[in-house]
C-alpha positions as a Markdown table, in Angstrom:
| # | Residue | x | y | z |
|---|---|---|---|---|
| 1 | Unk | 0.0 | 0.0 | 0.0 |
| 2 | Unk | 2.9 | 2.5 | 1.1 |
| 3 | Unk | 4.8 | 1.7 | -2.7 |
| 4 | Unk | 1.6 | 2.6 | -4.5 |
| 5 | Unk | 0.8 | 5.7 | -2.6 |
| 6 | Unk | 5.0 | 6.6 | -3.2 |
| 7 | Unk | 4.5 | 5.8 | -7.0 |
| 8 | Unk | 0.8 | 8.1 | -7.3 |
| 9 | Unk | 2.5 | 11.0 | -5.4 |
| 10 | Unk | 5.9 | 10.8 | -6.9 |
| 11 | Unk | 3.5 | 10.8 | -10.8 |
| 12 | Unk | 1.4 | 14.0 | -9.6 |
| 13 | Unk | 4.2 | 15.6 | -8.3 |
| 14 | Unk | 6.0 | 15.2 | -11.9 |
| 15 | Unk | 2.8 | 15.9 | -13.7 |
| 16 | Unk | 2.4 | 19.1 | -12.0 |
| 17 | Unk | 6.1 | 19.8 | -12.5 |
| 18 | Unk | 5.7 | 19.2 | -15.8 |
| 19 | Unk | 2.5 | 21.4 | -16.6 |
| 20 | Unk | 4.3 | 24.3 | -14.8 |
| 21 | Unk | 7.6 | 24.2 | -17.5 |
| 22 | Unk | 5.0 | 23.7 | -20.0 |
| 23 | Unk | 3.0 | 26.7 | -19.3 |
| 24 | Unk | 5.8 | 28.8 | -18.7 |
| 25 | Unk | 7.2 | 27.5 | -21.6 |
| 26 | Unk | 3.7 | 28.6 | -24.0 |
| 27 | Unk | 4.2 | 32.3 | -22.3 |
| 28 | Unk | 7.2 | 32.7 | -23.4 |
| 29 | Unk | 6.3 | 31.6 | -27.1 |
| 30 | Unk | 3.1 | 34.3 | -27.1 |
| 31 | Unk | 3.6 | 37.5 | -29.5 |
| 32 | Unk | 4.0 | 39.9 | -27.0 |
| 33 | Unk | 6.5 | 37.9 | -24.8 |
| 34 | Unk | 8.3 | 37.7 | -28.3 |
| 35 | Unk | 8.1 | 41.2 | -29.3 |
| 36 | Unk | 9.3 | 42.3 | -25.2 |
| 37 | Unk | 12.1 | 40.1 | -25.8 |
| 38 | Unk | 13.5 | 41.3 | -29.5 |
| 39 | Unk | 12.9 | 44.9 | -28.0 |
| 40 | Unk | 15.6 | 44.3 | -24.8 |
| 41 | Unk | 17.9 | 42.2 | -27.1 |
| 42 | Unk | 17.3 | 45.7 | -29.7 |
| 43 | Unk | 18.2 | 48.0 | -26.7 |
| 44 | Unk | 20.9 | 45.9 | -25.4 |
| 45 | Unk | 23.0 | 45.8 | -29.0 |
| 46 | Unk | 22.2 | 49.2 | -29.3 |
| 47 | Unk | 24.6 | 50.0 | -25.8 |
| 48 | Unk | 27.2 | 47.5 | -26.9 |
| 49 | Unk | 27.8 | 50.0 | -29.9 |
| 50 | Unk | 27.2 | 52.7 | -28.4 |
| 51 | Unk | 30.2 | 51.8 | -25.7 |
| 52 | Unk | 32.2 | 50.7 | -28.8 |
| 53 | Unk | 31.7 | 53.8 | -30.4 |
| 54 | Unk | 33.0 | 55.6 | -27.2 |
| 55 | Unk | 36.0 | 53.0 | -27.2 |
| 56 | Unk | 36.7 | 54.2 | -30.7 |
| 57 | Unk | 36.7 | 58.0 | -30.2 |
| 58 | Unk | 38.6 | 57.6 | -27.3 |
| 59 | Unk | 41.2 | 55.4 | -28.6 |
| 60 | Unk | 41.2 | 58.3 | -31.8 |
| 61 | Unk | 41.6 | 61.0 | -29.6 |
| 62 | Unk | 44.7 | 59.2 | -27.9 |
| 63 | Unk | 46.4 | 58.0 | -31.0 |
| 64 | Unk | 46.0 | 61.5 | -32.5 |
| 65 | Unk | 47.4 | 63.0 | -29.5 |
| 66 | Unk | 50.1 | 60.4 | -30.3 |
| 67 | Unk | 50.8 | 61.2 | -33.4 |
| 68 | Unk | 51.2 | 65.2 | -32.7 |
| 69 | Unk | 53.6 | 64.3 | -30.0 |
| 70 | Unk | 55.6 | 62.6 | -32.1 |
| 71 | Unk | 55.1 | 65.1 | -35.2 |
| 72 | Unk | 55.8 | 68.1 | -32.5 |
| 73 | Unk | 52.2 | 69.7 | -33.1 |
| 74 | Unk | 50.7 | 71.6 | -30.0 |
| 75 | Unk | 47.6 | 69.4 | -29.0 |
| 76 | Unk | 44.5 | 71.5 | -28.4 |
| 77 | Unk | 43.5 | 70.9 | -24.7 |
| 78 | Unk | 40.5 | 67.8 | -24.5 |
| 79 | Unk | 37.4 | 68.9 | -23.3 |
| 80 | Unk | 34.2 | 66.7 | -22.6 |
| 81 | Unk | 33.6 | 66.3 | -26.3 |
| 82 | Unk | 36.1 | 63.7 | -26.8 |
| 83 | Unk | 34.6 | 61.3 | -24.4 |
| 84 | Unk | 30.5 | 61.6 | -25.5 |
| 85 | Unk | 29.1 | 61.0 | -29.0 |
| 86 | Unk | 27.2 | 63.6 | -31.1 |
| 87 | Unk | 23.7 | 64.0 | -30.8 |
| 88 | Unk | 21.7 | 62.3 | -33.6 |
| 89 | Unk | 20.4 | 63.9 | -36.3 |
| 90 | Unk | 16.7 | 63.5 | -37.4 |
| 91 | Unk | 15.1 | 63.8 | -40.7 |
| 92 | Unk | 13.0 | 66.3 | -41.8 |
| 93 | Unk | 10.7 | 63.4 | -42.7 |
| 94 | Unk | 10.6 | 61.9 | -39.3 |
| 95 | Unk | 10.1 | 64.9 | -37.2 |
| 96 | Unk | 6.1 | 65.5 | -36.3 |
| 97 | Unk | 6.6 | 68.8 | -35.8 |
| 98 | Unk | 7.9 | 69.2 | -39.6 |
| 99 | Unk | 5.0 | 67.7 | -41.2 |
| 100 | Unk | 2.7 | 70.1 | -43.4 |
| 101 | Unk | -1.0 | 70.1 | -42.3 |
| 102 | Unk | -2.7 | 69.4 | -45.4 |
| 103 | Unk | -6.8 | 68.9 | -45.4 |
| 104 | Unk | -8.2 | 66.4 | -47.9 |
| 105 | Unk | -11.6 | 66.9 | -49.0 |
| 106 | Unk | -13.7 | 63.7 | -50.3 |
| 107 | Unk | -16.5 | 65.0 | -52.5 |
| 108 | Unk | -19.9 | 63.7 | -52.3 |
| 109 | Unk | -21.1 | 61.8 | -54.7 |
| 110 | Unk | -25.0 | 60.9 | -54.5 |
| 111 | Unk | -26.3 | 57.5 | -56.2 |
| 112 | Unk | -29.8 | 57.3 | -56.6 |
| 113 | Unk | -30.5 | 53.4 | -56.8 |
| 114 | Unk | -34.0 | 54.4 | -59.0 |
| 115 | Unk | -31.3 | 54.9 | -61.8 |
| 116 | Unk | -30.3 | 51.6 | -62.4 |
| 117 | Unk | -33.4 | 49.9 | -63.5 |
């Protein structure tokens, strides 16, 4: 009696187990869930180049000042430029505020169904 009631516990307990993976499993497949995750993988790539970017200027600015000590130019003093990036442009096209306001009229057209016969 004791092995049977083991066995019974020990297949609900895995059943359960099993349902739970499963159903976390079918949330994680859903559109949104899907979208959410593309969106951080999006953001996350976009701050790995962004730090790579600043690893380039920076390494730029120190090879160039480098370079001019070793040519014998004067080096303009660094400022806080050399260590952010520019701010990004935006297209005329994308801006909202840019964007004509143009009104479209749709003329009226009546249809008398007495005309067809």
């Amino acid at each position: 009696m004791f092995r049977r009631t083991f066995w019974f516990t020990a297949g609900a307990a895995a059943g359960v187990w099993a349902t739970t993976k499963v159903n976390r499993k079918l949330k994680q497949l859903t559109p949104e869930s899907l979208a959410a995750q593309a969106a951080n993988k999006a953001v996350e790539t976009g701050h790995r180049l962004k730090d790579f970017a600043l690893d380039v200027r920076a390494g730029m600015v120190q090879r160039e000042a480098e370079l001019g000590e070793a040519l014998g130019l004067e080096a303009a003093p660094a400022d806080d430029r050399d260590r952010e990036l520019p701010p990004p442009r935006r297209r005329a096209a994308l801006d909202p505020t840019a964007r004509p306001t143009t009104t479209y009229s749709i003329p009226t057209i009546s249809y008398n169904r007495n005309e067809d016969h």
